[in-house]
């Protein structure tokens, strides 16, 4: 089970809700993914105008935990304001803190992320912090009390996969809260690798919504996350420099 604060989830796949070709494809992809957590940008929703069309209208909201995020925030103050807005709408008091610090790479601002997380924790939010693959930053946020850290595999939407597995392994080794790999996942192999390394979950969006067949890719990501987790729990064999025979040498016929 994936445990985030007081919540428990069977699925370790978190799915974003942007950029799908249409609401019907999005619903089908969400259904086959069997995700239990859907994330969305509060700024892109008419949360105080229920009569306005939005992606939530196609979904059985009783089946999902909604994870609002602060995408679009450039400062801690903006992120805090967005989080308070989502809480006031009654959606969820769990929030993904995302404060972008660079327009070209869309990498998160570590200082503003810490400031926003600290304030939101004081206000009782369940905080999931989106960060770069920096083990020191992950440690500082854990010490603050965040409920999960979300290191990026690579820049948002780049599809590059895990560009620095060593840094990610450092974060996973030290983690006392769930590590959810977020951003940069391109294909099922990337998701499986993250899980096999010991991540607790994977959050992705573009890899599914931007696929040629989003529904089929959603299914592939579901299976990849499950396979990666099984591989982690099973424990892979160590890598060796030279070959080792698969069959025992005893009892073999000699020439």
CSV table of C-alpha atoms in Angstrom, one decimal:
chain,number,residue,atom,x,y,z
A,1,UNK,CA,0.0,0.0,0.0
A,2,UNK,CA,1.1,3.5,-0.7
A,3,UNK,CA,0.6,5.6,2.5
A,4,UNK,CA,0.6,9.4,2.3
A,5,UNK,CA,-0.2,11.0,5.6
A,6,UNK,CA,-3.5,9.5,6.7
A,7,UNK,CA,-4.3,8.1,3.2
A,8,UNK,CA,-3.7,4.7,1.9
A,9,UNK,CA,-3.8,3.6,-1.8
A,10,UNK,CA,-3.6,0.3,-3.6
A,11,UNK,CA,-2.3,1.9,-6.8
A,12,UNK,CA,1.1,3.5,-6.9
A,13,UNK,CA,0.4,5.3,-10.1
A,14,UNK,CA,-0.6,8.9,-9.8
A,15,UNK,CA,-2.1,10.5,-13.0
A,16,UNK,CA,-2.2,14.0,-14.2
A,17,UNK,CA,-5.3,15.3,-16.0
A,18,UNK,CA,-4.0,17.8,-18.5
A,19,UNK,CA,-3.5,17.7,-22.3
A,20,UNK,CA,-5.8,14.8,-23.2
A,21,UNK,CA,-7.3,15.0,-26.7
A,22,UNK,CA,-10.8,15.1,-25.2
A,23,UNK,CA,-12.7,14.2,-22.0
A,24,UNK,CA,-13.8,10.8,-23.3
A,25,UNK,CA,-10.2,9.7,-24.0
A,26,UNK,CA,-9.2,11.0,-20.6
A,27,UNK,CA,-11.9,9.1,-18.8
A,28,UNK,CA,-11.0,5.9,-20.5
A,29,UNK,CA,-7.3,6.3,-19.8
A,30,UNK,CA,-8.0,7.1,-16.2
A,31,UNK,CA,-10.3,4.0,-15.9
A,32,UNK,CA,-7.8,1.6,-17.3
A,33,UNK,CA,-4.9,3.0,-15.3
A,34,UNK,CA,-6.7,2.1,-12.1
A,35,UNK,CA,-5.1,5.1,-10.5
A,36,UNK,CA,-6.7,6.3,-7.3
A,37,UNK,CA,-5.0,9.7,-7.2
A,38,UNK,CA,-5.7,12.4,-9.8
A,39,UNK,CA,-3.7,15.6,-9.8
A,40,UNK,CA,-4.8,18.8,-11.5
A,41,UNK,CA,-3.7,22.4,-11.6
A,42,UNK,CA,-6.1,24.5,-9.5
A,43,UNK,CA,-5.4,27.5,-11.7
A,44,UNK,CA,-6.9,25.8,-14.7
A,45,UNK,CA,-10.2,24.9,-13.1
A,46,UNK,CA,-13.4,26.8,-12.5
A,47,UNK,CA,-13.6,25.4,-9.0
A,48,UNK,CA,-16.1,27.9,-7.8
A,49,UNK,CA,-18.2,27.7,-10.9
A,50,UNK,CA,-19.7,24.1,-10.9
A,51,UNK,CA,-21.8,25.0,-13.9
A,52,UNK,CA,-18.7,25.4,-16.1
A,53,UNK,CA,-17.4,22.4,-18.0
A,54,UNK,CA,-14.3,20.7,-16.6
A,55,UNK,CA,-12.6,17.3,-16.7
A,56,UNK,CA,-14.0,16.3,-13.3
A,57,UNK,CA,-17.5,16.1,-14.7
A,58,UNK,CA,-16.7,12.9,-16.6
A,59,UNK,CA,-15.4,11.1,-13.5
A,60,UNK,CA,-16.9,9.3,-10.6
A,61,UNK,CA,-15.2,11.4,-8.0
A,62,UNK,CA,-16.0,9.0,-5.2
A,63,UNK,CA,-13.5,6.6,-6.7
A,64,UNK,CA,-10.6,9.0,-6.6
A,65,UNK,CA,-8.6,11.2,-4.3
A,66,UNK,CA,-8.0,14.5,-5.9
A,67,UNK,CA,-4.6,16.0,-5.5
A,68,UNK,CA,-4.7,19.7,-6.3
A,69,UNK,CA,-1.3,21.2,-7.3
A,70,UNK,CA,0.0,24.7,-7.3
A,71,UNK,CA,1.3,24.6,-10.9
A,72,UNK,CA,1.8,28.1,-12.2
A,73,UNK,CA,3.1,29.5,-8.9
A,74,UNK,CA,6.4,31.4,-9.1
A,75,UNK,CA,6.7,32.3,-5.4
A,76,UNK,CA,5.8,30.7,-2.1
A,77,UNK,CA,3.1,33.3,-1.6
A,78,UNK,CA,1.4,32.3,-4.9
A,79,UNK,CA,1.6,28.6,-4.0
A,80,UNK,CA,0.1,29.2,-0.6
A,81,UNK,CA,-2.7,31.3,-2.1
A,82,UNK,CA,-3.5,28.5,-4.6
A,83,UNK,CA,-3.5,25.8,-1.9
A,84,UNK,CA,-5.8,27.8,0.3
A,85,UNK,CA,-8.1,28.3,-2.7
A,86,UNK,CA,-8.3,24.6,-3.3
A,87,UNK,CA,-8.9,23.9,0.4
A,88,UNK,CA,-11.7,26.5,0.5
A,89,UNK,CA,-13.4,24.8,-2.4
A,90,UNK,CA,-13.6,21.6,-0.4
A,91,UNK,CA,-11.7,19.5,-2.9
A,92,UNK,CA,-8.9,18.1,-0.6
A,93,UNK,CA,-6.5,19.3,2.1
A,94,UNK,CA,-3.7,17.4,0.4
A,95,UNK,CA,-1.7,19.5,-2.0
A,96,UNK,CA,1.2,19.1,-4.3
A,97,UNK,CA,3.5,22.1,-3.8
A,98,UNK,CA,5.0,23.1,-7.1
A,99,UNK,CA,6.9,26.4,-7.4
A,100,UNK,CA,8.6,26.8,-10.7
A,101,UNK,CA,11.9,28.7,-10.7
A,102,UNK,CA,13.0,28.7,-14.3
A,103,UNK,CA,10.9,29.3,-17.4
A,104,UNK,CA,13.1,27.3,-19.8
A,105,UNK,CA,13.6,24.1,-17.8
A,106,UNK,CA,10.5,24.4,-15.5
A,107,UNK,CA,12.7,23.2,-12.7
A,108,UNK,CA,11.3,23.9,-9.2
A,109,UNK,CA,12.6,26.7,-7.0
A,110,UNK,CA,14.0,25.0,-3.8
A,111,UNK,CA,13.9,28.0,-1.6
A,112,UNK,CA,10.3,29.0,-2.4
A,113,UNK,CA,9.3,25.3,-2.2
A,114,UNK,CA,10.6,25.1,1.4
A,115,UNK,CA,8.9,28.4,2.4
A,116,UNK,CA,5.5,27.3,0.9
A,117,UNK,CA,5.7,23.8,2.4
A,118,UNK,CA,6.6,25.1,5.9
A,119,UNK,CA,3.6,27.5,5.9
A,120,UNK,CA,1.1,25.0,4.5
A,121,UNK,CA,2.2,22.4,7.0
A,122,UNK,CA,1.5,24.9,9.8
A,123,UNK,CA,-2.0,25.3,8.3
A,124,UNK,CA,-2.6,21.6,8.5
A,125,UNK,CA,-2.2,20.6,4.8
A,126,UNK,CA,-1.0,17.2,3.7
A,127,UNK,CA,2.0,18.4,1.7
A,128,UNK,CA,3.7,16.6,-1.2
A,129,UNK,CA,6.7,18.7,-2.4
A,130,UNK,CA,7.8,18.6,-6.0
A,131,UNK,CA,11.6,19.0,-6.1
A,132,UNK,CA,14.6,18.4,-8.3
A,133,UNK,CA,16.6,15.3,-7.6
A,134,UNK,CA,18.5,16.9,-4.7
A,135,UNK,CA,19.0,14.6,-1.7
A,136,UNK,CA,19.9,17.6,0.6
A,137,UNK,CA,16.7,19.4,-0.3
A,138,UNK,CA,14.7,16.2,0.1
A,139,UNK,CA,16.2,15.8,3.6
A,140,UNK,CA,15.4,19.3,4.6
A,141,UNK,CA,11.8,18.9,3.5
A,142,UNK,CA,11.4,15.7,5.4
A,143,UNK,CA,12.8,17.5,8.5
A,144,UNK,CA,10.1,20.1,8.0
A,145,UNK,CA,7.4,17.4,8.0
A,146,UNK,CA,6.3,17.0,4.5
A,147,UNK,CA,4.3,13.9,3.8
A,148,UNK,CA,6.0,12.9,0.5
A,149,UNK,CA,8.8,14.2,-1.7
A,150,UNK,CA,8.4,14.2,-5.4
A,151,UNK,CA,11.8,14.4,-7.2
A,152,UNK,CA,11.7,14.9,-11.0
A,153,UNK,CA,13.1,12.2,-13.2
A,154,UNK,CA,13.9,14.9,-15.7
A,155,UNK,CA,12.3,18.2,-16.8
A,156,UNK,CA,8.5,18.3,-17.0
A,157,UNK,CA,7.2,17.0,-20.2
A,158,UNK,CA,10.6,16.2,-21.6
A,159,UNK,CA,10.1,12.4,-21.7
A,160,UNK,CA,13.8,11.9,-21.0
A,161,UNK,CA,13.2,9.4,-18.2
A,162,UNK,CA,15.5,9.2,-15.2
A,163,UNK,CA,18.5,11.3,-16.2
A,164,UNK,CA,20.3,10.9,-12.9
A,165,UNK,CA,19.6,7.5,-11.3
A,166,UNK,CA,22.4,8.0,-8.7
A,167,UNK,CA,20.8,11.1,-7.3
A,168,UNK,CA,17.4,9.4,-7.2
A,169,UNK,CA,18.9,6.4,-5.4
A,170,UNK,CA,20.4,8.8,-2.7
A,171,UNK,CA,16.9,10.2,-2.1
A,172,UNK,CA,15.3,6.8,-1.9
A,173,UNK,CA,17.9,5.5,0.5
A,174,UNK,CA,17.4,8.3,2.9
A,175,UNK,CA,13.7,8.7,2.6
A,176,UNK,CA,11.4,8.4,5.7
A,177,UNK,CA,8.4,9.5,3.7
A,178,UNK,CA,7.1,8.2,0.3
A,179,UNK,CA,9.2,9.1,-2.7
A,180,UNK,CA,7.1,9.7,-5.7
A,181,UNK,CA,9.0,10.2,-9.0
A,182,UNK,CA,7.4,13.1,-10.8
A,183,UNK,CA,8.0,14.6,-14.2
A,184,UNK,CA,10.1,13.5,-17.2
A,185,UNK,CA,8.8,9.9,-17.4
A,186,UNK,CA,8.6,9.1,-21.1
A,187,UNK,CA,7.6,5.4,-21.4
A,188,UNK,CA,6.8,2.3,-19.3
A,189,UNK,CA,10.5,1.4,-19.0
A,190,UNK,CA,11.1,4.7,-17.1
A,191,UNK,CA,8.3,4.0,-14.7
A,192,UNK,CA,9.3,0.5,-14.1
A,193,UNK,CA,12.9,1.6,-13.4
A,194,UNK,CA,11.8,4.1,-10.9
A,195,UNK,CA,9.8,1.5,-9.1
A,196,UNK,CA,12.5,-1.1,-9.3
A,197,UNK,CA,14.9,1.4,-7.7
A,198,UNK,CA,12.6,1.6,-4.7
A,199,UNK,CA,10.4,4.6,-5.4
A,200,UNK,CA,7.0,4.4,-3.7
A,201,UNK,CA,5.1,5.8,-6.6
A,202,UNK,CA,5.2,7.5,-10.0
A,203,UNK,CA,3.2,10.5,-11.1
A,204,UNK,CA,3.0,11.2,-14.8
A,205,UNK,CA,0.8,13.1,-17.3
A,206,UNK,CA,2.3,13.9,-20.7
A,207,UNK,CA,3.6,10.4,-21.2
A,208,UNK,CA,0.0,9.2,-21.3
A,209,UNK,CA,-1.9,12.2,-22.6
A,210,UNK,CA,0.6,12.8,-25.3
A,211,UNK,CA,0.9,9.2,-26.5
A,212,UNK,CA,-0.4,8.1,-29.8
A,213,UNK,CA,-2.9,5.9,-28.0
A,214,UNK,CA,-3.4,7.4,-24.5
A,215,UNK,CA,-5.6,4.6,-23.3
A,216,UNK,CA,-3.2,1.9,-24.3
A,217,UNK,CA,-0.3,3.8,-22.7
A,218,UNK,CA,-2.3,4.3,-19.5
A,219,UNK,CA,-2.6,0.5,-19.3
A,220,UNK,CA,1.1,0.1,-20.1
A,221,UNK,CA,2.0,2.5,-17.3
A,222,UNK,CA,-0.2,0.7,-14.8
A,223,UNK,CA,1.5,-2.6,-15.6
A,224,UNK,CA,5.0,-1.0,-15.6
A,225,UNK,CA,4.5,0.4,-12.1
A,226,UNK,CA,3.2,-2.9,-10.8
A,227,UNK,CA,6.1,-4.8,-12.4
A,228,UNK,CA,8.7,-2.4,-11.1
A,229,UNK,CA,7.3,-2.7,-7.6
A,230,UNK,CA,7.3,-6.5,-7.8
A,231,UNK,CA,10.8,-6.4,-9.0
A,232,UNK,CA,11.9,-4.2,-6.1
A,233,UNK,CA,10.2,-6.4,-3.6
A,234,UNK,CA,11.6,-9.6,-5.1
A,235,UNK,CA,15.2,-8.2,-5.1
A,236,UNK,CA,17.2,-8.3,-8.3
A,237,UNK,CA,20.5,-10.2,-8.6
A,238,UNK,CA,23.7,-8.3,-8.2
A,239,UNK,CA,25.5,-7.2,-11.4
A,240,UNK,CA,28.8,-9.1,-12.1
A,241,UNK,CA,31.7,-8.3,-14.3
A,242,UNK,CA,31.9,-11.8,-15.8
A,243,UNK,CA,29.5,-14.6,-16.8
A,244,UNK,CA,28.2,-17.2,-14.3
A,245,UNK,CA,26.7,-20.4,-15.7
A,246,UNK,CA,23.0,-20.7,-15.2
A,247,UNK,CA,23.2,-24.5,-14.7
A,248,UNK,CA,25.3,-26.4,-12.1
A,249,UNK,CA,28.5,-27.9,-13.4
A,250,UNK,CA,28.2,-31.1,-11.3
A,251,UNK,CA,27.1,-34.3,-13.2
A,252,UNK,CA,27.7,-32.9,-16.7
A,253,UNK,CA,28.9,-35.4,-19.4
A,254,UNK,CA,32.6,-35.0,-20.2
A,255,UNK,CA,34.0,-35.5,-23.7
